[in-house]
PDB file of C-alpha atoms and ligand atoms in Angstrom:
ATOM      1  CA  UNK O   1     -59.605   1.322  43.697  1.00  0.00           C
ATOM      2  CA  UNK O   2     -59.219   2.369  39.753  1.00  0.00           C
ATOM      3  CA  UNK O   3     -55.994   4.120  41.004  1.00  0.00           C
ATOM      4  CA  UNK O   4     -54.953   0.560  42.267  1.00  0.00           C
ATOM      5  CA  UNK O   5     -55.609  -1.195  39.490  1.00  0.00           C
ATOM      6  CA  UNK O   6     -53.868   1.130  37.529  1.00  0.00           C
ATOM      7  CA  UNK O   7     -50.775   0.918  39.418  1.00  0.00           C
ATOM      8  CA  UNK O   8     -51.150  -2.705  39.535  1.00  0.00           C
ATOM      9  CA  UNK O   9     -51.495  -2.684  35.981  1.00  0.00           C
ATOM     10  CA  UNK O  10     -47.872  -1.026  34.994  1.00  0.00           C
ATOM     11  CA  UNK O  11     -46.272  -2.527  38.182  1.00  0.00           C
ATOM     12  CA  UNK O  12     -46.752  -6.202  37.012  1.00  0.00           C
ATOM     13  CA  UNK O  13     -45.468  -4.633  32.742  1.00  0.00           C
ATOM     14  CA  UNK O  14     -42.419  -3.264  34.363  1.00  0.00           C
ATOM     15  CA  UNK O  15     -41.640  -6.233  36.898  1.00  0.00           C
ATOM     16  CA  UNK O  16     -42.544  -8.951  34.409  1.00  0.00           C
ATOM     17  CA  UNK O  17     -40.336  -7.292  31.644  1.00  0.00           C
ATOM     18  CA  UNK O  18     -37.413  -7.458  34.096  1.00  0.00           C
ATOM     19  CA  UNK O  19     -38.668 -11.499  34.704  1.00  0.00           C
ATOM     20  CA  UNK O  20     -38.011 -11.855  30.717  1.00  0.00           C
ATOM     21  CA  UNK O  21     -35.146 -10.127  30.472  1.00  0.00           C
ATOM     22  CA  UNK O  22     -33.557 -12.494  33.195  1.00  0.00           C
ATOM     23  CA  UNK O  23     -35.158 -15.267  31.602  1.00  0.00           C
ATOM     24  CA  UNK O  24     -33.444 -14.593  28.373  1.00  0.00           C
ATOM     25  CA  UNK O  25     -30.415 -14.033  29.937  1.00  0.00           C
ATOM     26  CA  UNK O  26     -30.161 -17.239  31.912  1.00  0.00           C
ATOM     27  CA  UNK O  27     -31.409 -18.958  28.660  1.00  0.00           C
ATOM     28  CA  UNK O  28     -28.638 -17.605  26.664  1.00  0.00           C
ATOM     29  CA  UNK O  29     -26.249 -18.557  29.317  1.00  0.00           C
ATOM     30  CA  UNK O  30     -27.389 -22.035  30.017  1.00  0.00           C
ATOM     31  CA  UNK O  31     -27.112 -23.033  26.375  1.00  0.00           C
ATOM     32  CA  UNK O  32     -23.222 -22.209  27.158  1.00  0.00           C
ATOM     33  CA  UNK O  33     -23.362 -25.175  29.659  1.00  0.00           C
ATOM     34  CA  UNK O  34     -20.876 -23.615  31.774  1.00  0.00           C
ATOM     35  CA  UNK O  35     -20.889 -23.372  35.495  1.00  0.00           C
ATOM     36  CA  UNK O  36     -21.736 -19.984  35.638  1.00  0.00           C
ATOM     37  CA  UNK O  37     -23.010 -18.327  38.684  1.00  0.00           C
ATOM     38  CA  UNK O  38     -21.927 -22.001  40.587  1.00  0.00           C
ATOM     39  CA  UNK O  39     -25.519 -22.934  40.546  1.00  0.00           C
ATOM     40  CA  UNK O  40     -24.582 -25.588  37.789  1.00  0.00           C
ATOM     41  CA  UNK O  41     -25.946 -25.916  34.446  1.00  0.00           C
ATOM     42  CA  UNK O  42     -29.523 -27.622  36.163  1.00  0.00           C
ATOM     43  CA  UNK O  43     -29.954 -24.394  38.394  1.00  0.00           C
ATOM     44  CA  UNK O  44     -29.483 -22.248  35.658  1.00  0.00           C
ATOM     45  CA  UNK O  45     -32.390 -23.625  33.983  1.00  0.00           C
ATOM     46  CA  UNK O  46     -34.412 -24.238  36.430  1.00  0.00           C
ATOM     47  CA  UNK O  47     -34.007 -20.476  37.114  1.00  0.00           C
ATOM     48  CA  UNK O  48     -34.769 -19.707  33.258  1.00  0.00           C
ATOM     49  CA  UNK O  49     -37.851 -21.673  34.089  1.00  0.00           C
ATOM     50  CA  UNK O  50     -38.718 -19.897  37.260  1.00  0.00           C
ATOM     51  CA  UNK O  51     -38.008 -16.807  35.864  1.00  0.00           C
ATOM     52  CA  UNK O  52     -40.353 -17.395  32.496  1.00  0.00           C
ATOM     53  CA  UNK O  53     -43.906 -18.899  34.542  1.00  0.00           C
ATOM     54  CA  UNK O  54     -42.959 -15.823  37.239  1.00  0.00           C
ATOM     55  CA  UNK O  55     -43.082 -13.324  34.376  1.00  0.00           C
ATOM     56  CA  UNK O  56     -46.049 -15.410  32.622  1.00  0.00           C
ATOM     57  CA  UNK O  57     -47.857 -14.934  36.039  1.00  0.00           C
ATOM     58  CA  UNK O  58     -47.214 -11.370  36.102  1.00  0.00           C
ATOM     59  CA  UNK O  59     -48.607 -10.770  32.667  1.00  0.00           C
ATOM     60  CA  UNK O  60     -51.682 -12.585  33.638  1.00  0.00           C
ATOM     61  CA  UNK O  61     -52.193  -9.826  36.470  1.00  0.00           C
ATOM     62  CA  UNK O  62     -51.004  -6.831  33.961  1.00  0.00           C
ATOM     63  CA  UNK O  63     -53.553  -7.705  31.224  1.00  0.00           C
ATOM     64  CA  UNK O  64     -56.534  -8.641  33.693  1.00  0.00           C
ATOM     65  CA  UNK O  65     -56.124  -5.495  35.773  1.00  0.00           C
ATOM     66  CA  UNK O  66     -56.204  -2.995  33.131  1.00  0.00           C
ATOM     67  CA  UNK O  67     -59.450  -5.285  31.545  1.00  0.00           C
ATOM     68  CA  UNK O  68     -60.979  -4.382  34.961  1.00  0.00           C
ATOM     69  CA  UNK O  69     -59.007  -0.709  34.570  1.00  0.00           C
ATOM     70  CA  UNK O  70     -61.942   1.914  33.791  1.00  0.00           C
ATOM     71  CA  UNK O  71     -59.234   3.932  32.262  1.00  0.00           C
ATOM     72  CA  UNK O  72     -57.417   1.572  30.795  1.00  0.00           C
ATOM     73  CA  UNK O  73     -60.342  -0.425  29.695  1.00  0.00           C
ATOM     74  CA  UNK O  74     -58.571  -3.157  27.719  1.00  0.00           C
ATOM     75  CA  UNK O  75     -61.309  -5.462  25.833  1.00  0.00           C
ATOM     76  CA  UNK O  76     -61.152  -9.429  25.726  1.00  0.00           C
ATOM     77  CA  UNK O  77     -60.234  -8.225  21.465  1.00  0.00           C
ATOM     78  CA  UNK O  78     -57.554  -5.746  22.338  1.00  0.00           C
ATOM     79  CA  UNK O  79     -56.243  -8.466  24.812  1.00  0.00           C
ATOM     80  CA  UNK O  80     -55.878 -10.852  21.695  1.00  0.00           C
ATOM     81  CA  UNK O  81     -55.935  -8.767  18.150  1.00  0.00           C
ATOM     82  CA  UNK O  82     -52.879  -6.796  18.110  1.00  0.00           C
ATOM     83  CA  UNK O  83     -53.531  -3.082  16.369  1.00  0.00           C
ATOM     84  CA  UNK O  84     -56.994  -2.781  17.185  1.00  0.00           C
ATOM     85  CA  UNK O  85     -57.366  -0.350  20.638  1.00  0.00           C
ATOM     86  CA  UNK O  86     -58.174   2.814  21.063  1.00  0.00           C
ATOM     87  CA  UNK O  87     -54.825   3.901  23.035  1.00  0.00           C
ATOM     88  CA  UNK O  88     -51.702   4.413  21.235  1.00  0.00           C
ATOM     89  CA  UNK O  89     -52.571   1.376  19.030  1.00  0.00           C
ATOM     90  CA  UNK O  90     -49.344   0.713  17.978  1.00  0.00           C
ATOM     91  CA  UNK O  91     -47.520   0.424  21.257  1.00  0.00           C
ATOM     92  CA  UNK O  92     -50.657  -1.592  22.643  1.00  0.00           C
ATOM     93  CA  UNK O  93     -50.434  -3.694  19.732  1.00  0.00           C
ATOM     94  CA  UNK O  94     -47.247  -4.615  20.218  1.00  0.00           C
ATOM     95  CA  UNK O  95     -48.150  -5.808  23.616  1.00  0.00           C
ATOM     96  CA  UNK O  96     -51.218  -7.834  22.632  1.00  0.00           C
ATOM     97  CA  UNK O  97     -47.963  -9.536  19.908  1.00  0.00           C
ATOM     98  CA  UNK O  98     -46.264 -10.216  22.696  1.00  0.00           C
ATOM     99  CA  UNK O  99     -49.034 -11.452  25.165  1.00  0.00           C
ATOM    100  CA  UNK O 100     -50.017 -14.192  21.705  1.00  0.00           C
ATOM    101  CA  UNK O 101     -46.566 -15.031  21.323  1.00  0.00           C
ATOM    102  CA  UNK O 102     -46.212 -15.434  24.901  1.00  0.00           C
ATOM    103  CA  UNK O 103     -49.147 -17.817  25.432  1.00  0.00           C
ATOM    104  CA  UNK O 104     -47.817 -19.868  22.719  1.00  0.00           C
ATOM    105  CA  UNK O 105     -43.870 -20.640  23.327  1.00  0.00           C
ATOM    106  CA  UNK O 106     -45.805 -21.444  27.107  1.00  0.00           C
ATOM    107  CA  UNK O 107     -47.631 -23.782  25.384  1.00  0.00           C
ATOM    108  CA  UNK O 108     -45.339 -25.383  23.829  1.00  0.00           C
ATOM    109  CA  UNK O 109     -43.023 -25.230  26.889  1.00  0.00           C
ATOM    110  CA  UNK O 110     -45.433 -27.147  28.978  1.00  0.00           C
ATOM    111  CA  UNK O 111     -46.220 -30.130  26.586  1.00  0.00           C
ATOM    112  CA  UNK O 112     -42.609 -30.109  25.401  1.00  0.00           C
ATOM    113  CA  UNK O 113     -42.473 -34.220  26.493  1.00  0.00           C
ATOM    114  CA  UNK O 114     -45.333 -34.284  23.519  1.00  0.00           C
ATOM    115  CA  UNK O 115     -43.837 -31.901  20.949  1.00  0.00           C
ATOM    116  CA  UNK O 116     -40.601 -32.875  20.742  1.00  0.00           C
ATOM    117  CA  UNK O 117     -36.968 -31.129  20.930  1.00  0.00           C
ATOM    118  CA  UNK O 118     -37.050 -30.141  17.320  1.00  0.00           C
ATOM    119  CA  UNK O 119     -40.630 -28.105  17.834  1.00  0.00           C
ATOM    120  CA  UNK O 120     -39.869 -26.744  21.213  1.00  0.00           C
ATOM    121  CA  UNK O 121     -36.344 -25.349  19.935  1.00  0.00           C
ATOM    122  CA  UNK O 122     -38.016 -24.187  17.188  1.00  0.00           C
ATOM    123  CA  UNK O 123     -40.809 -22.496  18.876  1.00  0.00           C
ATOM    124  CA  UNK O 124     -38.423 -20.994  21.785  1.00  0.00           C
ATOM    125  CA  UNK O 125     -36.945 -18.664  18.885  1.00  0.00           C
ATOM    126  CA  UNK O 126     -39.778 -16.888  19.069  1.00  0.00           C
ATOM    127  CA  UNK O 127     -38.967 -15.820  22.270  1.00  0.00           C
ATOM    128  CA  UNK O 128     -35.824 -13.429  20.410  1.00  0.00           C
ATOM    129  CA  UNK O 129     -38.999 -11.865  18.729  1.00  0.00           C
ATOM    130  CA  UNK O 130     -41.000 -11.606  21.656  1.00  0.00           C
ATOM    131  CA  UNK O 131     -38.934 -10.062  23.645  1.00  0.00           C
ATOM    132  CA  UNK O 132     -37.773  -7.226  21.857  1.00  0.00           C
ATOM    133  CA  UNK O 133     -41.711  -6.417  21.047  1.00  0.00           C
ATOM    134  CA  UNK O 134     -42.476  -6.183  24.821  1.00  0.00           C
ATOM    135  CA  UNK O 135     -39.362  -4.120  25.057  1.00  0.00           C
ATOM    136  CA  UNK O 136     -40.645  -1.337  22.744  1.00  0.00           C
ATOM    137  CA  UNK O 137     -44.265  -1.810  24.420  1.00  0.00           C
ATOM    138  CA  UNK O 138     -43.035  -1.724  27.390  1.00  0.00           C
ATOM    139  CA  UNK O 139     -41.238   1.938  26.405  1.00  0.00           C
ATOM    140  CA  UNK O 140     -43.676   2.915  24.121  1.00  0.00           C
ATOM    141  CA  UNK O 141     -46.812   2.226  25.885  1.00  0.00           C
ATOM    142  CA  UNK O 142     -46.157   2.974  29.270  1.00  0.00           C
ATOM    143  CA  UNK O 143     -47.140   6.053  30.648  1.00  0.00           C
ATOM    144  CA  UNK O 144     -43.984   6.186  32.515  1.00  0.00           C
ATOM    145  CA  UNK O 145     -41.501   6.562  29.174  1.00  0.00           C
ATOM    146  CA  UNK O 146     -40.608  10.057  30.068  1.00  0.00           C
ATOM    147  CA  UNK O 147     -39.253   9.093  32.720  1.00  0.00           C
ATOM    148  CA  UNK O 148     -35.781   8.600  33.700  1.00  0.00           C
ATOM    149  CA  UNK O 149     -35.868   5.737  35.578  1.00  0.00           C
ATOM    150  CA  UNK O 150     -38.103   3.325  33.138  1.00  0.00           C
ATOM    151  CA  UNK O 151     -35.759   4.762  30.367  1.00  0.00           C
ATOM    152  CA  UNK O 152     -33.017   3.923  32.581  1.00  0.00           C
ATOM    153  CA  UNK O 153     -34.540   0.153  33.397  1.00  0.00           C
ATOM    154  CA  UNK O 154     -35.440  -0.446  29.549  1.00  0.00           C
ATOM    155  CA  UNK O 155     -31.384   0.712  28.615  1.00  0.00           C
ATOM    156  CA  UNK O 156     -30.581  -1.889  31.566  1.00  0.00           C
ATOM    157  CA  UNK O 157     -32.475  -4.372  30.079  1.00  0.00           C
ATOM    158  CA  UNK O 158     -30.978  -4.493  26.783  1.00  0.00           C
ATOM    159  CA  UNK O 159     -27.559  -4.118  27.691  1.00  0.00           C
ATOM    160  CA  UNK O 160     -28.252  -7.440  30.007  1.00  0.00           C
ATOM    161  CA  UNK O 161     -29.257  -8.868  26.583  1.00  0.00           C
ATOM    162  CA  UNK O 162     -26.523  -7.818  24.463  1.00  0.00           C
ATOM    163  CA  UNK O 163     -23.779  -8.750  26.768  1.00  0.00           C
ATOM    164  CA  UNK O 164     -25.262 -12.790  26.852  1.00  0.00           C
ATOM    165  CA  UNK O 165     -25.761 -12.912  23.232  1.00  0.00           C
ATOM    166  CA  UNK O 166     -22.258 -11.344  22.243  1.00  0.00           C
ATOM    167  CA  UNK O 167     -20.866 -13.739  25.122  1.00  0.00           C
ATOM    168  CA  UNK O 168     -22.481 -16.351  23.072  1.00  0.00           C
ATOM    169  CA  UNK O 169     -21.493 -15.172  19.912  1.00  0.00           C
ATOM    170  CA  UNK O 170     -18.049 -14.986  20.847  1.00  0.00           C
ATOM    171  CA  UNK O 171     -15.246 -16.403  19.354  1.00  0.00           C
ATOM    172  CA  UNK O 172     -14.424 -18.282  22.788  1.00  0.00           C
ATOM    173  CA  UNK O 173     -17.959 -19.773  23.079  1.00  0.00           C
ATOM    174  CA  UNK O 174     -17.884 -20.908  19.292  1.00  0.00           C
ATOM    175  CA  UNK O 175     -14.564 -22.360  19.230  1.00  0.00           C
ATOM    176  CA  UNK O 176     -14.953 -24.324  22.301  1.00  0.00           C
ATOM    177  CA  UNK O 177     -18.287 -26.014  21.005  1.00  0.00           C
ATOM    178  CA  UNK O 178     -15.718 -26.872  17.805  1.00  0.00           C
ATOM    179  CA  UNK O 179     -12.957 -28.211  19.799  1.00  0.00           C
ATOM    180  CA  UNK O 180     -15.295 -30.326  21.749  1.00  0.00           C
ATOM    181  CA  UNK O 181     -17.370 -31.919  19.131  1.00  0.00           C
ATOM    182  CA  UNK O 182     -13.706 -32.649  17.287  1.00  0.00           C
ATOM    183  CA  UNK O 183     -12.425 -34.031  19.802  1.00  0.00           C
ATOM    184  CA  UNK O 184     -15.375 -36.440  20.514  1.00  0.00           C
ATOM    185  CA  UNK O 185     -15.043 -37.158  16.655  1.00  0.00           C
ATOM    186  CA  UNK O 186     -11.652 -37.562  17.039  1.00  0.00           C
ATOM    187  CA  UNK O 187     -10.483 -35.463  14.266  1.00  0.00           C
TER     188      UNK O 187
ATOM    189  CA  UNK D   1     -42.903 -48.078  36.019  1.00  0.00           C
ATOM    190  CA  UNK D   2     -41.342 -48.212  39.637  1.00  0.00           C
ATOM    191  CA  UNK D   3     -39.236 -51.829  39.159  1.00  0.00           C
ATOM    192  CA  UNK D   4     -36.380 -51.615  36.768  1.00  0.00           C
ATOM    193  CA  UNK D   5     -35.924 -48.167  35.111  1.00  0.00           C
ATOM    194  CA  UNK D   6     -33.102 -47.515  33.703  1.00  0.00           C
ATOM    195  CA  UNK D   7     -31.116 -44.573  32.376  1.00  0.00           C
ATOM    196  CA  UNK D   8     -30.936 -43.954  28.448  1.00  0.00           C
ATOM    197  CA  UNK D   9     -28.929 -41.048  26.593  1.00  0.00           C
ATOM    198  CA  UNK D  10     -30.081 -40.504  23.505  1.00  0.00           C
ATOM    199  CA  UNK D  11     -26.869 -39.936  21.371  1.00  0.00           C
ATOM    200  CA  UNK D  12     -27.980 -38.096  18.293  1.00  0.00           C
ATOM    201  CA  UNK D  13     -29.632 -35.582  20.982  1.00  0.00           C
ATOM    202  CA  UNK D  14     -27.211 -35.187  23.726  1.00  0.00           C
ATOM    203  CA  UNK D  15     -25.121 -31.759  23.549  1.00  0.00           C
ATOM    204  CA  UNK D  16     -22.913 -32.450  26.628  1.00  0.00           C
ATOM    205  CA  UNK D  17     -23.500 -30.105  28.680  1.00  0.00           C
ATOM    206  CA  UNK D  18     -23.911 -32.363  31.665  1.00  0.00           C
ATOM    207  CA  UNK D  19     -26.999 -30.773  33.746  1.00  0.00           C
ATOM    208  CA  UNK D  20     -27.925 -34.279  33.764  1.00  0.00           C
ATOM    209  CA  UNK D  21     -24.803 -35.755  35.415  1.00  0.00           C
ATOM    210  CA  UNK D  22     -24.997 -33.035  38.204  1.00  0.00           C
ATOM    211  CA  UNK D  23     -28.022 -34.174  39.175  1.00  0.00           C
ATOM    212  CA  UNK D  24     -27.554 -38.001  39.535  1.00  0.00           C
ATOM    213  CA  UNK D  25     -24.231 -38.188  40.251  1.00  0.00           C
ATOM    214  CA  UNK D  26     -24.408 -41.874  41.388  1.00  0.00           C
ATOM    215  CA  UNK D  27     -24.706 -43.180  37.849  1.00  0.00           C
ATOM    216  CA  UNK D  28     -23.192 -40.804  36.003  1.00  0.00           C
ATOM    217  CA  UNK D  29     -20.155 -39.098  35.692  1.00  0.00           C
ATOM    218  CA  UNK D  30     -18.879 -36.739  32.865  1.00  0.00           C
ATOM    219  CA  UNK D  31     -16.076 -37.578  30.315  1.00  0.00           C
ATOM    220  CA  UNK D  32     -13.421 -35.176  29.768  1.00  0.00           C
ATOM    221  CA  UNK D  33     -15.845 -33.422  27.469  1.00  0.00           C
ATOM    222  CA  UNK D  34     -18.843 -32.705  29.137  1.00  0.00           C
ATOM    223  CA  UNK D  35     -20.434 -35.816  27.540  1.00  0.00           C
ATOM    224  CA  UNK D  36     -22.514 -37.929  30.621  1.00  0.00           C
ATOM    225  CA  UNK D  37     -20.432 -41.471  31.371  1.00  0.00           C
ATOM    226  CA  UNK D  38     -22.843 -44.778  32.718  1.00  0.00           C
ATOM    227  CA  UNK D  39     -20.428 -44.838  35.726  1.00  0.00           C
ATOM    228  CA  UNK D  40     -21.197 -48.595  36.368  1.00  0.00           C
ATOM    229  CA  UNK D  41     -19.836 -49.047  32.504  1.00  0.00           C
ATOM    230  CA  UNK D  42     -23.702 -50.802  31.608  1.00  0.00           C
ATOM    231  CA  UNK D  43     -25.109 -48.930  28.639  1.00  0.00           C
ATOM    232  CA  UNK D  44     -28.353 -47.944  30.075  1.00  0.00           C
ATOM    233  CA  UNK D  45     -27.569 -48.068  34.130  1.00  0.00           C
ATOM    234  CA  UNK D  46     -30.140 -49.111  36.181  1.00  0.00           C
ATOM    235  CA  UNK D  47     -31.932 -46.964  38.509  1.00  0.00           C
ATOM    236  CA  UNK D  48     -32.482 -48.097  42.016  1.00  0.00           C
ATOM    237  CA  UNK D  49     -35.314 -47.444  43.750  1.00  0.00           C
ATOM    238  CA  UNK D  50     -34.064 -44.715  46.024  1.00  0.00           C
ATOM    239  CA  UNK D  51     -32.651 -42.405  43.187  1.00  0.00           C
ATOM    240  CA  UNK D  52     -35.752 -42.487  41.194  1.00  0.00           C
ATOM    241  CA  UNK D  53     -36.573 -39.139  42.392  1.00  0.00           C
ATOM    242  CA  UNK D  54     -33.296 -37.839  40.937  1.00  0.00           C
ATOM    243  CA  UNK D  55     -33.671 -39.419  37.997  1.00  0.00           C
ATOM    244  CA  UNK D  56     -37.207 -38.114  37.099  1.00  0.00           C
ATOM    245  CA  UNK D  57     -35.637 -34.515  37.821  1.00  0.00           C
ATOM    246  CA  UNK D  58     -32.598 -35.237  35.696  1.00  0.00           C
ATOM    247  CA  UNK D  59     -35.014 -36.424  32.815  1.00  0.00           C
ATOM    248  CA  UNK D  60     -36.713 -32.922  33.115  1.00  0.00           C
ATOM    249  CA  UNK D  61     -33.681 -30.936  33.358  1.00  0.00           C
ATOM    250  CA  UNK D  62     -32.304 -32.122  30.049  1.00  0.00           C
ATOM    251  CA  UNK D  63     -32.343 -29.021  27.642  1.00  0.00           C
ATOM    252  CA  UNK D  64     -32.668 -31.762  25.023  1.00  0.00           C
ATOM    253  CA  UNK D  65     -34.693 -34.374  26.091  1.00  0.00           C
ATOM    254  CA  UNK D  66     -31.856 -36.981  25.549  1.00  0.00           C
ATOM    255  CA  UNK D  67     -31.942 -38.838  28.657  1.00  0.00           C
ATOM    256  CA  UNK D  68     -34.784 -40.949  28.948  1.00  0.00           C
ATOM    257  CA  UNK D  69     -35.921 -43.352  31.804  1.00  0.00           C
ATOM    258  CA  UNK D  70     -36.874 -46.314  29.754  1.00  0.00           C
ATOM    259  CA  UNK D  71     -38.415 -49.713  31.043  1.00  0.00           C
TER     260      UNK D  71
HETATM  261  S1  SF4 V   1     -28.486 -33.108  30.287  1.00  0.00           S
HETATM  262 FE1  SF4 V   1     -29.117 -34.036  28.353  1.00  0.00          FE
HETATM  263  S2  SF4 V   1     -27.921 -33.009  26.783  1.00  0.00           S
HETATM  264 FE2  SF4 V   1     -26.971 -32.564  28.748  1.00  0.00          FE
HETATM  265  S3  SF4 V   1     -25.384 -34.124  28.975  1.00  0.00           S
HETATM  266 FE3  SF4 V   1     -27.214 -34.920  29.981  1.00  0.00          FE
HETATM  267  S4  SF4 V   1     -28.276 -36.078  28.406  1.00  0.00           S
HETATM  268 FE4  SF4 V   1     -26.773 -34.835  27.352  1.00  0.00          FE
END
């Protein structure tokens, strides 16, 4: 049973930090409002949103189980105040960041007909912090970091990044958002 | 609520990306830059009652929250 819940406890970290990454990516992509992957620009985000409540779900799991852990033994503090446990507190604290950013860009996400676009833009940013914090917790924390495959999984993850955001970046994505808005302006 | 909704883009919002036009293809179409077209040429189309459905899940797949189903 505490062997269980231990295992259930990095399963849901590692699977949930693949959610996000795919999350981010389809986010980035979407924002392109291309075609891409020919599920149109509605599946895309309906997949970003699938892919963010899936990986919200999964941290729900991963921080319960390893309260309920005996060797974990995360408390109901340590699940909210970064910096404070007992176990590698920095890596830990970086998850209980992420778990507090986490629970608020959901928030937000959830009541964005009452916030707003400006707020919910605003707080979605966030998620470019967030992300990279459960990254390194994810590395750092984990008792599987010496191992090839999470290193290989975490390199994965942030290549999968990099690629959408110097997509976006690009001088292809840029210009066409110039052309367009030109064109509509007819300049 | 149900009788007369109709379809409303909010200009200063709308980024043209078109998710909305996808998904209620009956009353809009997409000009030839990605910006959502009333294809019945009314400002704010109307929405009849079968497409309501679609047009509740357009309003929620707007990134931007520019289309609106207004009275
Ligand atoms: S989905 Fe929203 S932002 Fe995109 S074209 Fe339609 S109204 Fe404009």
């Amino acid at each position: 049973m505490d062997e269980a819940l231990w295992a259930l406890g990095r399963g849901t970290g590692v699977v949930a930090l693949v959610c996000f990454t795919l999350t981010m990516v389809l986010g980035i992509m979407g924002c392109g409002g291309r075609n891409a992957l020919g599920v149109g620009r509605f599946g895309l985000n309906e997949l970003h949103r699938t892919a963010a409540l899936t990986g919200v779900g999964l941290i729900a799991v991963h921080v319960g189980s390893l309260m309920f852990d005996p060797y974990a033994q995360l408390s109901v503090v340590d699940a909210v105040v970064p910096f404070l446990g007992d176990y590698r507190p920095l890596w830990q604290g970086l998850g209980t960041l992420a778990v507090d950013l986490l629970l608020v860009v959901t928030v937000v996400s959830l009541l964005r007909d009452r916030v707003g676009p400006r707020v919910f833009r605003a707080v979605h940013l966030l998620t470019y912090l967030m992300w990279p914090v459960a990254l390194a917790h994810a590395v750092g924390n984990g008792t599987d970091n010496t191992s090839a495959w999470m290193i290989g999984l975490a390199a994965g993850c942030v290549l999968a990044v990099a690629l959408a955001v110097g997509w976006r970046l690009s001088p292809a994505f840029v210009g066409r958002g110039r052309v367009r808005v030109e064109r509509r302006l007819g300049t | 609520m149900s009788r007369g909704m109709r379809v409303h883009i909010d200009w200063t919002r709308c980024d043209g990306h078109g998710a909305c036009a996808e998904l209620l293809p009956e009353l809009l179409a997409t000009d030839e830059w990605g910006y959502p077209q009333s294809r019945s040429g009314e400002r704010d189309p109307l929405v009849p009652a079968e497409l309501e459905r679609y047009a509740h899940r357009a309003r929620n797949a707007c990134p931007l929250q520019a289309l609106r189903l207004v009275p």
